[in-house]
Coordinates of C-alpha atoms and ligand atoms in Angstrom, one line a residue:
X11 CA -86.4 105.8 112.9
X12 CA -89.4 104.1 114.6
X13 CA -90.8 105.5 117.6
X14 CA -92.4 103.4 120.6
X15 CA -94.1 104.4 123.7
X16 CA -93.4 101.4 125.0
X17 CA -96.7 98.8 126.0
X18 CA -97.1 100.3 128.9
X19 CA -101.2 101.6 129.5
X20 CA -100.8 104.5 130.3
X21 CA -97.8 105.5 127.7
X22 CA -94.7 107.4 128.6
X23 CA -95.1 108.6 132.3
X24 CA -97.0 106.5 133.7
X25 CA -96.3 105.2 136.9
X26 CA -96.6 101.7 136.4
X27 CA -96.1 101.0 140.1
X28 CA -99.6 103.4 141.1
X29 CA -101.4 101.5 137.9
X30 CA -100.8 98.5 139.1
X31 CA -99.4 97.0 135.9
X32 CA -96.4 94.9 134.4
X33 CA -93.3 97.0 134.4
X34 CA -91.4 97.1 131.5
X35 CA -88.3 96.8 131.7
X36 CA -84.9 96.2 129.4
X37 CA -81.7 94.4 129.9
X38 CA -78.7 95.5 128.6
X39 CA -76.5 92.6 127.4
X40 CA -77.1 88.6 127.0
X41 CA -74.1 86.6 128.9
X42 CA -74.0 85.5 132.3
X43 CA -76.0 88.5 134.2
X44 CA -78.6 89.0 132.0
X45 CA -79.3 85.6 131.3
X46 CA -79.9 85.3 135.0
X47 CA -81.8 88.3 135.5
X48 CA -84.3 87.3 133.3
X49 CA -84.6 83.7 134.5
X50 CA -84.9 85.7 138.9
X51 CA -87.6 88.6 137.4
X52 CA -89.6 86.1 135.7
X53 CA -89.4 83.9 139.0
X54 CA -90.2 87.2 141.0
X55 CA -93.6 87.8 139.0
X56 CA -91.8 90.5 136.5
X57 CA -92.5 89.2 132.8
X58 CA -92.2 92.4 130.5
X59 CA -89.0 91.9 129.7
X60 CA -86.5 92.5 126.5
X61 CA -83.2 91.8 126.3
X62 CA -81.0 93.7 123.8
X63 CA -77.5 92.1 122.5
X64 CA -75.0 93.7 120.6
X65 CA -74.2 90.2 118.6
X66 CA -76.0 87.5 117.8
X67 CA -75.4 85.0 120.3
X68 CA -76.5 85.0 124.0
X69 CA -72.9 84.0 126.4
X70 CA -71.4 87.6 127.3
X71 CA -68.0 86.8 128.2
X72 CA -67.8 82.6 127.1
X73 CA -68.9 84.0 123.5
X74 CA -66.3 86.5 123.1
X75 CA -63.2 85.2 124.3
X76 CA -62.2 81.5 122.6
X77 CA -58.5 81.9 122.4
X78 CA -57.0 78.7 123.4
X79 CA -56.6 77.3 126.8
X80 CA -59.7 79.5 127.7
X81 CA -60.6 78.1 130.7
X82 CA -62.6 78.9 134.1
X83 CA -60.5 79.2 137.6
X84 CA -63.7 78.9 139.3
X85 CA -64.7 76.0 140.5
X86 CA -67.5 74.7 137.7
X87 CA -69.9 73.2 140.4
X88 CA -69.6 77.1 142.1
X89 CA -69.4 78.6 138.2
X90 CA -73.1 77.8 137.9
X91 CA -76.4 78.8 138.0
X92 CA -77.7 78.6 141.6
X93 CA -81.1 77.5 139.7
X94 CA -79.7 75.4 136.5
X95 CA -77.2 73.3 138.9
X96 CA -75.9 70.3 136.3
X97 CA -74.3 66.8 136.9
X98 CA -72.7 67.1 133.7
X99 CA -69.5 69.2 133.8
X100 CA -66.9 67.3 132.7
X101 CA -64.4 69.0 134.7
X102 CA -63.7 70.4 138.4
X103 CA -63.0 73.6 136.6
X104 CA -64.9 74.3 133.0
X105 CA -63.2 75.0 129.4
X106 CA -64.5 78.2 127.9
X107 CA -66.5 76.1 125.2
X108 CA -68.2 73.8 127.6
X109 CA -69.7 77.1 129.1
X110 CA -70.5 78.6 126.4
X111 CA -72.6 75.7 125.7
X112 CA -74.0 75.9 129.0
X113 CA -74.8 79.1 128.9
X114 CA -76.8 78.5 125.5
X115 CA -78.4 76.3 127.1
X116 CA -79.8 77.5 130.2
X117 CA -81.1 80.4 128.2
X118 CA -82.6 78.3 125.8
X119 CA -84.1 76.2 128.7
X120 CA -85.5 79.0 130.8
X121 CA -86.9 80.5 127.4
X122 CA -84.6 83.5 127.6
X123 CA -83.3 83.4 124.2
X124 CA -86.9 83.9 122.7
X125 CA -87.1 87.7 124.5
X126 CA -83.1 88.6 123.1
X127 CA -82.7 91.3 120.2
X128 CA -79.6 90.1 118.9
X129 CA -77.5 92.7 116.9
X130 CA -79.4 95.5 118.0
X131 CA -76.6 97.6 120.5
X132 CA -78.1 100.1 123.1
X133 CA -76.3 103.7 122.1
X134 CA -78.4 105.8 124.1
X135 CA -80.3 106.0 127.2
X136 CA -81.7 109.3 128.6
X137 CA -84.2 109.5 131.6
X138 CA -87.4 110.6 130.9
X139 CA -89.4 110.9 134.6
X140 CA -90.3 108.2 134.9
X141 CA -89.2 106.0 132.3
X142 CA -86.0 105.9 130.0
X143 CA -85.9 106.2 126.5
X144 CA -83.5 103.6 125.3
X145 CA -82.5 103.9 121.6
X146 CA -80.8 101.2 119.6
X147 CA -77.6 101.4 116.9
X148 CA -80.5 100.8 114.2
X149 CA -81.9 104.1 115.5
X150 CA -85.1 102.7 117.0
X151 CA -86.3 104.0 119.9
X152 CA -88.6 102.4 122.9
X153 CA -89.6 103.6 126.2
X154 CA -89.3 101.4 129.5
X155 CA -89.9 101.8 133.3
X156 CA -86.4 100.5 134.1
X157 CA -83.2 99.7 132.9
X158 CA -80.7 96.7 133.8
X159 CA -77.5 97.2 132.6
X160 CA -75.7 93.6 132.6
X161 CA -72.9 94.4 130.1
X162 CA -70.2 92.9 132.1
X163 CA -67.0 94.0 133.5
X164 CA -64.1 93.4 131.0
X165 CA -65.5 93.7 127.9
X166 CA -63.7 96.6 125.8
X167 CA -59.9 95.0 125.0
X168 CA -57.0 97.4 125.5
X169 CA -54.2 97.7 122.8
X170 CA -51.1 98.7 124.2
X171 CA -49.4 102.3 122.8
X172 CA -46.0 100.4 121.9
X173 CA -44.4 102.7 118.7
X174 CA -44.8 100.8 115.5
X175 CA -47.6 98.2 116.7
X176 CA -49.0 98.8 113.5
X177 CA -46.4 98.3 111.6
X178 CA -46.3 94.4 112.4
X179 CA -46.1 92.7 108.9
X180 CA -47.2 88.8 110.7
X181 CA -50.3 87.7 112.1
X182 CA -51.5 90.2 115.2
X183 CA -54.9 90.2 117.3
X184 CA -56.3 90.7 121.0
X185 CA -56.6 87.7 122.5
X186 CA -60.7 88.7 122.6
X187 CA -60.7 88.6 119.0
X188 CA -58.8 85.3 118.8
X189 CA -58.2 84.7 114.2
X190 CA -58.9 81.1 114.4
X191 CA -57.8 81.1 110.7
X192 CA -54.2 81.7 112.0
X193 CA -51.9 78.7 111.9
X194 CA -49.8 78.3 114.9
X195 CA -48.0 75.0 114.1
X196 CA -44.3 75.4 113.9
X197 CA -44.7 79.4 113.9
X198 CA -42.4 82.0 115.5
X199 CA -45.2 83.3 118.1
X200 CA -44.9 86.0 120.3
X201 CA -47.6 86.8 123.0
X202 CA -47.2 90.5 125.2
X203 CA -48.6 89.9 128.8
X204 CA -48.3 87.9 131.5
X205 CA -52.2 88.2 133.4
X206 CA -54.6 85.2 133.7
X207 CA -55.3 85.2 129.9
X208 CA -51.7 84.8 128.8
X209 CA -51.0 82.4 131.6
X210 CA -53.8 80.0 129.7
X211 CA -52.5 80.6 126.5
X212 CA -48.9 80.0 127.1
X213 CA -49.6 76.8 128.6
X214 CA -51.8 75.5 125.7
X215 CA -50.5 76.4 123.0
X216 CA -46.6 76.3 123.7
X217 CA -45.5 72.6 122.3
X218 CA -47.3 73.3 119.1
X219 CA -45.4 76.3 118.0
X220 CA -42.0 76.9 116.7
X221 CA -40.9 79.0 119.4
X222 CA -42.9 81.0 122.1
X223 CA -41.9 84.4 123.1
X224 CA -43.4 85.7 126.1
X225 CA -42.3 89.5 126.6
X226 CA -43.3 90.1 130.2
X227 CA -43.6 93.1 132.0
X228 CA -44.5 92.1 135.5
X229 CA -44.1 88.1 136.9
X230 CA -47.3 87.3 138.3
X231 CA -47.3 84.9 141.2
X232 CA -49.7 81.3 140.2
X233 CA -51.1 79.0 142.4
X234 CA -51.6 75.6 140.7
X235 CA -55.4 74.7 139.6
X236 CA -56.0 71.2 140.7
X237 CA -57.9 70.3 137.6
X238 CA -59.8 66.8 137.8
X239 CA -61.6 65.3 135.2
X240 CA -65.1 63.6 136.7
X241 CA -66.2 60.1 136.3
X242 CA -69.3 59.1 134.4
X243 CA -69.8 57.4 138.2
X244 CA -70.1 60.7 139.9
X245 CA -72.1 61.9 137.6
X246 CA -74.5 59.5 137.5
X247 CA -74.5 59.8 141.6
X248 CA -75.4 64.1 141.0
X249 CA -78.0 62.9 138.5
X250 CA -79.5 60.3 140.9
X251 CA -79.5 62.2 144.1
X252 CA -80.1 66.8 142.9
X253 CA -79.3 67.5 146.2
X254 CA -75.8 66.6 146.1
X255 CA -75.3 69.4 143.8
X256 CA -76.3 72.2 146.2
X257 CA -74.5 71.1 148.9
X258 CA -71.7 70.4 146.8
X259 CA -72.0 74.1 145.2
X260 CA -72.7 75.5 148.7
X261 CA -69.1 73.9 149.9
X262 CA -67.3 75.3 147.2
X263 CA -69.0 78.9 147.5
X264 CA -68.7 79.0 151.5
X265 CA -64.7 77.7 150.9
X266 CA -64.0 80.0 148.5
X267 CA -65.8 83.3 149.8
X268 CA -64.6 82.3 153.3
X269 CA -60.8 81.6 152.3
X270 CA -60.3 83.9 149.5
X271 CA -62.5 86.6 149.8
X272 CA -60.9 87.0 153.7
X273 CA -57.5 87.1 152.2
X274 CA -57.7 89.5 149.8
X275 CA -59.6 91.8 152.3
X276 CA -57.4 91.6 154.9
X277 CA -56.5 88.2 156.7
X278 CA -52.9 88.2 157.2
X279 CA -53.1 84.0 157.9
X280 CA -54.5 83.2 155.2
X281 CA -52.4 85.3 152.6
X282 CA -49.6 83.8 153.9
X283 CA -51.1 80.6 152.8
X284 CA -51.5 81.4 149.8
X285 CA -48.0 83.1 149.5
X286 CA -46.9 80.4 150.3
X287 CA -49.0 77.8 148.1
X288 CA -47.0 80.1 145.3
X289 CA -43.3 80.2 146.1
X290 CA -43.8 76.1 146.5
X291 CA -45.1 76.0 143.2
X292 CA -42.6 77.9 141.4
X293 CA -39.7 76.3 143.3
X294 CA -40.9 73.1 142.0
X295 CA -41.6 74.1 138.8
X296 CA -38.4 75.7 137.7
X297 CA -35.5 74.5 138.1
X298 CA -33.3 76.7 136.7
X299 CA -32.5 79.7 139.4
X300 CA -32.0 82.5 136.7
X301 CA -35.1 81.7 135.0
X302 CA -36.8 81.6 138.5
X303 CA -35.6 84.6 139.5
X304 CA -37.1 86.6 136.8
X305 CA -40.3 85.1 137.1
X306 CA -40.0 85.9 140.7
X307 CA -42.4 88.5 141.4
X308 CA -42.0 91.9 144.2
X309 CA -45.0 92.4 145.5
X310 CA -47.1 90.1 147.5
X311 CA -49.8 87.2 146.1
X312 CA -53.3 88.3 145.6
X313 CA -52.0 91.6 145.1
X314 CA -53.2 91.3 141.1
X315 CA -55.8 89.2 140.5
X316 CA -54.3 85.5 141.7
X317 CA -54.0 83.3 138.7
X318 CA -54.5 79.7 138.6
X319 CA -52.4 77.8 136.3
X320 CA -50.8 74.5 136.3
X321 CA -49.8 74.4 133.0
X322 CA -47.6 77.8 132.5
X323 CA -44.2 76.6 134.4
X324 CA -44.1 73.5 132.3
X325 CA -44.6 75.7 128.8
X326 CA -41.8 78.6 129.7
X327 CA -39.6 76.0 130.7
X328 CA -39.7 74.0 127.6
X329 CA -37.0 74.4 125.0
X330 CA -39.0 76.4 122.6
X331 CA -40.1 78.6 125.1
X332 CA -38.2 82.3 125.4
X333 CA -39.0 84.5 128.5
X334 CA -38.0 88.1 127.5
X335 CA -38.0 90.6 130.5
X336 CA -36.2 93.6 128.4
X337 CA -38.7 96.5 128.2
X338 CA -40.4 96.3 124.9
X339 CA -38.4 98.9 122.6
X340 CA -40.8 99.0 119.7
X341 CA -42.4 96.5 117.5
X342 CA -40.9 96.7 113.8
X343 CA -42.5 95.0 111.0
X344 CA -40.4 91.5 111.5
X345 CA -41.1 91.0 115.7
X346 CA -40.5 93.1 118.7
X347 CA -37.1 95.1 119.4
X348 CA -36.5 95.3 123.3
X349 CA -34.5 97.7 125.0
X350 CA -31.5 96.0 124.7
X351 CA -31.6 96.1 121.1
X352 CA -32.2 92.8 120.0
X353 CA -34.7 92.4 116.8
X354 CA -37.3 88.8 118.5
X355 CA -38.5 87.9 115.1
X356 CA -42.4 86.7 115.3
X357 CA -44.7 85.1 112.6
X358 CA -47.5 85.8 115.3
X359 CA -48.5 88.2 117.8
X360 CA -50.4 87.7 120.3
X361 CA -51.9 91.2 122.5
X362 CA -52.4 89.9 126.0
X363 CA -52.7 93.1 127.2
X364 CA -56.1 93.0 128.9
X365 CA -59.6 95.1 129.1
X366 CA -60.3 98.7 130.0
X367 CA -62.3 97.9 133.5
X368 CA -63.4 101.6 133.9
X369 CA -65.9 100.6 130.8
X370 CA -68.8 98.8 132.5
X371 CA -72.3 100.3 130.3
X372 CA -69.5 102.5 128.5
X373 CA -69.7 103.6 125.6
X374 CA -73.6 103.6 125.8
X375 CA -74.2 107.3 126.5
X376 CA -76.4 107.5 129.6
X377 CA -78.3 110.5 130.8
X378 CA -80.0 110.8 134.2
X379 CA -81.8 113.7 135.6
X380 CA -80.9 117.2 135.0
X381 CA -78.7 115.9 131.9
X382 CA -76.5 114.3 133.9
X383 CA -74.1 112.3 131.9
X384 CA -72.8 108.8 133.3
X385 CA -69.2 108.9 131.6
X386 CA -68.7 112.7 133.1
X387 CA -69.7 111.6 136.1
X388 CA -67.5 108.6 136.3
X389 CA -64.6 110.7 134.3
X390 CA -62.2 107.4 134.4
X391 CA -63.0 106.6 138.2
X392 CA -66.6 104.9 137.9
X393 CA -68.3 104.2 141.3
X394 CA -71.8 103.1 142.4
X395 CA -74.2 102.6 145.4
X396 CA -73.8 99.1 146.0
X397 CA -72.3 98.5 142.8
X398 CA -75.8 99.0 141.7
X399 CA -76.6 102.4 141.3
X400 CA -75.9 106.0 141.0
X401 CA -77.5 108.9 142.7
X402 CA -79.4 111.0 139.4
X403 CA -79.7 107.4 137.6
X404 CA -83.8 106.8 139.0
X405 CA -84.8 103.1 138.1
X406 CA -81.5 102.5 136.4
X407 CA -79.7 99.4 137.9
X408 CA -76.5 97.7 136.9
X409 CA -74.9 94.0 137.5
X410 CA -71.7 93.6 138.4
X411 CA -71.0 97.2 138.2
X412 CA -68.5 99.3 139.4
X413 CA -67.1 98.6 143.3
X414 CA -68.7 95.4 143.4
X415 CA -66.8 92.0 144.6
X416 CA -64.5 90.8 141.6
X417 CA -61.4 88.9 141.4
X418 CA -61.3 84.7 142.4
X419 CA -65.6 85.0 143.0
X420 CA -68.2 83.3 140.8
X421 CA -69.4 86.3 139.3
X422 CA -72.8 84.3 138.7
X423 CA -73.2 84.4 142.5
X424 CA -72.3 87.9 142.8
X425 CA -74.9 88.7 140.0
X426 CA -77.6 86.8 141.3
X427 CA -77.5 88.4 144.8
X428 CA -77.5 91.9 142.4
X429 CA -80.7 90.8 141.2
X430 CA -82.6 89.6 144.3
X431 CA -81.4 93.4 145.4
X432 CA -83.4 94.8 142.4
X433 CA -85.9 92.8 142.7
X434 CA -86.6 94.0 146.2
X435 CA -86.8 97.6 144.8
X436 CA -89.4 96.5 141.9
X437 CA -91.4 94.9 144.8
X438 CA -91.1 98.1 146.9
X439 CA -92.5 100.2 144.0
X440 CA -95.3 97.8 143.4
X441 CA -96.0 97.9 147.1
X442 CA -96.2 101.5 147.9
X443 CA -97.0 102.8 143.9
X444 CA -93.5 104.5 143.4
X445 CA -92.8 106.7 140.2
X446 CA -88.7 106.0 140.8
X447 CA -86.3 104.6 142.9
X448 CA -82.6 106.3 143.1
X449 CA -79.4 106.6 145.7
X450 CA -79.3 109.4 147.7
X451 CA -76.2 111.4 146.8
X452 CA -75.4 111.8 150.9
X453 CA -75.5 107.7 150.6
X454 CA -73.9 106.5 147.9
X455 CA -70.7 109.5 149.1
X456 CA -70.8 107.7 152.8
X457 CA -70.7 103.9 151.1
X458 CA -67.8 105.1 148.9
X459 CA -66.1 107.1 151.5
X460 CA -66.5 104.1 153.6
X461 CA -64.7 101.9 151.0
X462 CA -61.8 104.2 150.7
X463 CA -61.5 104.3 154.4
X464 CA -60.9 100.4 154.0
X465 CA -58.8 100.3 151.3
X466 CA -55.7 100.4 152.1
X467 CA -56.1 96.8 154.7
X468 CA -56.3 94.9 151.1
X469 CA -54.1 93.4 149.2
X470 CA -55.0 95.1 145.9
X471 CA -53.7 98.5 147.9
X472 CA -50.9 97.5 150.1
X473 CA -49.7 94.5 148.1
X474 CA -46.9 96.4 146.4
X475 CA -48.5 96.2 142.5
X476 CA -50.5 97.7 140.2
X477 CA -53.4 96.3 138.4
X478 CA -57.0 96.9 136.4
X479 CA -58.3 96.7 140.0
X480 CA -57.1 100.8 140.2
X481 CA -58.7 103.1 138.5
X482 CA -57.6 106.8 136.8
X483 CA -57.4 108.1 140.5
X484 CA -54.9 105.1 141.9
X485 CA -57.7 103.7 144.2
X486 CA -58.5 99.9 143.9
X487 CA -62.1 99.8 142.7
X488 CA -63.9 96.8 144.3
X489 CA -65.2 95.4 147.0
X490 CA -63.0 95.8 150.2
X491 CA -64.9 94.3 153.1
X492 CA -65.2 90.4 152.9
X493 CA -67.3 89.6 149.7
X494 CA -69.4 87.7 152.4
X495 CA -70.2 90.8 154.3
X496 CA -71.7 92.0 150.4
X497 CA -73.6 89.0 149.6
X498 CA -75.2 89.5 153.2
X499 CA -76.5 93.3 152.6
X500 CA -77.8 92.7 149.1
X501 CA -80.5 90.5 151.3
X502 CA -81.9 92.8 152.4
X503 CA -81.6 96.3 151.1
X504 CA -82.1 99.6 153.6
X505 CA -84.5 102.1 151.7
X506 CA -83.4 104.8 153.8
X507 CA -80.3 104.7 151.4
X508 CA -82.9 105.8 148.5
X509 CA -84.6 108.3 147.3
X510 CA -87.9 107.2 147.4
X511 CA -90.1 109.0 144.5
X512 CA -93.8 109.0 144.5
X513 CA -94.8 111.3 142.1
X514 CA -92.7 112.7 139.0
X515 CA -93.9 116.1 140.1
X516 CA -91.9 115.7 143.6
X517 CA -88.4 115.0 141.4
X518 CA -86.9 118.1 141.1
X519 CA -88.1 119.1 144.9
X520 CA -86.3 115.6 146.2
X521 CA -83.0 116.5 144.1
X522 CA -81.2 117.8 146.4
X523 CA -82.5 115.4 149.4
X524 CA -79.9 113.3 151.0
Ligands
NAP604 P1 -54.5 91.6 132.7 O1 -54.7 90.8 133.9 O2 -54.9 93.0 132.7 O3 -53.1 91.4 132.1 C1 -52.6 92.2 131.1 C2 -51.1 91.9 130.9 O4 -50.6 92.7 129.8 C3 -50.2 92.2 132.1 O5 -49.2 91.3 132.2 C4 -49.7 93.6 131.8 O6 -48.4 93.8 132.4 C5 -49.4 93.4 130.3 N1 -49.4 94.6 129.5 C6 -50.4 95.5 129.3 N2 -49.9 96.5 128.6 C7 -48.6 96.3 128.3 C8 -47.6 97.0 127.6 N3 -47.9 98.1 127.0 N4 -46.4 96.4 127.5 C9 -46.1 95.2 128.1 N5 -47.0 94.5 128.8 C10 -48.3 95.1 128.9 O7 -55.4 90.9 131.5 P2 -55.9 89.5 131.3 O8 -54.8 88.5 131.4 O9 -56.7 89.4 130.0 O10 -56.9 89.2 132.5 C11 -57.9 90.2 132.8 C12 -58.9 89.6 133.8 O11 -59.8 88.7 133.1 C13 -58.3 88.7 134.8 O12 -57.7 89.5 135.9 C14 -59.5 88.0 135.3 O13 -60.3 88.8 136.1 C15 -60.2 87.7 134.0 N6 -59.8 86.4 133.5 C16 -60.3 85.3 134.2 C17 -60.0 84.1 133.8 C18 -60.6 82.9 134.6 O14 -60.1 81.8 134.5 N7 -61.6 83.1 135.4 C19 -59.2 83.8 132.7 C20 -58.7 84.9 132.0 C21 -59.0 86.2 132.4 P3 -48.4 94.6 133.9 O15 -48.7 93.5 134.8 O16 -47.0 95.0 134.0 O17 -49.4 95.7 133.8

């Protein structure tokens, strides 16, 4: 095991705020979030930095998932970097590959890459006033000043407890851990799940197979993505006039925070737009009534996570297409028996069955003051002070944590206004030579309690369906207020909602503040 104090003068509890010295500080993870946070703490003046990543390639998200059809539903002129806007997408809305590449190379550009520890996971952090000892899977161990977890949301797949899944004898995988080396062509292939992944899937890979089984537990509603291809003419025009780009990615961000983000939370007008934008869609998509009707959902749209997908109706309506609705019985070596019996033989399967979304840091083990352990905290229902912190967690931030804005949002814009937040904390330790900045408990209980209050005026709540959007204890966790009314606070954060800490030694006294 090697030991490290970290290269921080001072060592191990020091305040690096009252020494007037660099920070140091680690990031937890190398896709979207961290990548940006590097690129924003640099920018801000903050240049200790390390980045640790469980694999060895930077991406998050874009490098894990490659099944096909993998595709963004967020606008790619909106999906991007507010500082590595590009002319070149070759689509209104990206292909997983084309962001993975642009991911690669925005952190090659802004000279992230060169600060990453691939393969090295984080498996421990435990707060030491007023630093956190971080230790890797390798069993090295460093010191830093503060902690950024950007790990992501979905991240950890879910297998589903059917009896017998592993008795399958054909081809089976998530579709996070998509075998490439799995022929599809003329195959009997059957994929469980009907969310936004499968919806992709379906609709790619359907006239290449022998037959398609999709065993569906739930219809989902689907609004149709109005994909484009763009001209080299327009983008030549975004490469000869830059500014086009912001206000082009400003239009799509004020449309779709506006419109969507005021739906979900509550705007009666504009869900029925969108209720309506689905019904048309499946009416003209499907003919057939009986198929219709049992891809008719019961709850309302935007009640799960909307999907966008143009290509779905076509696929289950072709002849090689099967939609089975009978509960899923057992799977048996040759396929999946339903309920009624029948024995769907499959040469494939395909687990569509989605992430656990109570993970976030998880199963890091994380240990704040007084031994306070993250996952008991959470116990299956994790919540957070502005989606960025927890009260007994000092100088340990997260991106896109739990109770933040999710769902049709560029996450990249979500994360971004996360690390402006942070950055605004760093700056007020630097300022007034803090040891350690944390929630107060009586905050983060108010900003929650708030939340709940709210919950039940959105969609996710009222719609009629379940989803990952609830956790162990039935309560949606994100956002509920307009995501605008979010973006708008992380501005400018209120320090009264902190525990301010100026000296390690007034810690324990503060505890119990609120
Ligand atoms: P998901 O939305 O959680 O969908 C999982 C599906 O599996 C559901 O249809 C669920 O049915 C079904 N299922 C789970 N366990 C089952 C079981 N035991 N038996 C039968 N069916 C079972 O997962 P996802 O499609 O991977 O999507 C997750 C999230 O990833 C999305 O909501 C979205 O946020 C993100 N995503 C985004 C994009 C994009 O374009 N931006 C693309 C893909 C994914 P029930 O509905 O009945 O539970």
């Amino acid at each position: 095991m090697n030991v490290h104090t970290g290269d921080i003068p001072g060592g191990q509890g020091a305040s690096w705020a009252k020494a007037g010295t660099q920070p140091s500080i680690a990031i937890i993870g190398a896709g979207m979030s961290g990548i940006a946070a590097v690129v924003k703490l640099r920018k801000a003046g903050y240049t200790n930095l390390t980045v640790y990543e469980k694999t060895d390639k930077v991406g998050g998200t874009w490098r894990e998932n490659q099944y096909p059809g993998l595709s963004c539903d967020v606008p790619s002129r909106w999906y991007s970097f507010s500082f590595a806007l590009t002319p070149d997408w070759t689509h209104r809305f990206s292909y997983g590959p084309e962001i993975q590449a642009y991911m690669e190379k925005t952190a090659t550009d802004f000279g992230v890459t060169e600060i990453v520890k691939f393969n090295t996971p984080v498996t421990d952090l435990t707060y030491e006033a007023p630093q956190w000892r971080l230790t890797t899977g390798d069993g090295d161990v460093v010191h830093y000043d503060l902690v950024i977890s950007a790990t992501g949301v979905l991240h950890k797949p879910v297998l589903p407890n059917i009896e017998g899944i592993e008795t399958f004898a054909g081809d089976k995988f998530h579709t996070a851990r998509w075998d490439h080396s799995v022929p599809l062509e003329g195959r009997n292939v059957g994929i469980i799940g009907t969310g936004s992944t499968a919806a992709q899937i379906v609709g790619a890979i359907t006239h290449k197979v022998g037959t398609m089984n999709v065993f569906q537990r739930t219809p989902q509603w689907m609004i149709p993505l109005p994909q484009k291809e763009y001209s080299s003419f327009w983008k030549g025009l975004l490469r000869r006039f830059p500014v086009l780009q912001k206000v082009i990615y400003n239009f799509y961000r004020n449309t779709m925070v506006k419109n969507f983000g005021a739906a979900t939370t509550g705007d009666q007008d504009k869900l029925k737009d969108i209720q309506e934008a689905c019904t048309k869609h499946l009416e003209e998509a499907v003919a057939d009534p009986a198929l219709r009707a049992r891809l008719t959902p019961d709850y309302q749209a935007a009640c799960k996570r909307l999907i966008f997908c143009s290509d779905f109706y076509p696929a289950i309506t072709s002849d090689n297409a099967n939609l089975i609705t009978d509960g899923i019985k057992r799977i048996v070596p040759e396929g999946i028996e339903t309920e009624d019996g029948q024995v769907h033989k499959l040469d494939v399967l395909v687990l569509a069955t989605g992430f656990d979304a109570a993970a976030f840091i998880l199963p890091t083990k994380v240990t704040g003051e007084n031994g306070r352990d993250l996952g008991a905290a959470w116990d299956g229902s994790p919540r957070a002070h502005r989606a960025v912190g927890v009260p007994g967690f000092p100088n340990f931030w997260m991106l896109e944590g739990p109770t933040g804005p999710v769902g049709n949002l560029s996450l990249i814009t979500v994360s971004e206004h996360q690390i402006d937040y942070i950055i605004a904390m760093l700056d007020k330790m630097r300022g007034e030579g803090l040891a350690a900045i944390a929630p107060k408990q009586a905050s983060f209980e108010a900003y929650n309690a708030a939340m709940h209050e709210r919950v039940p005026s959105t969609v996710w709540a009222s719609g009629g369906c379940s989803s990952w959007y609830f956790d162990k204890s039935g309560v949606p966790n994100l956002y509920p207020f307009p995501p605008e009314q979010y973006l708008a606070d992380m501005h400018d954060p209120d320090f009264s909602e902190y525990r301010l800490i100026a000296n390690i030694s007034d810690a324990d006294e503060l505890q119990g503040v609120a």
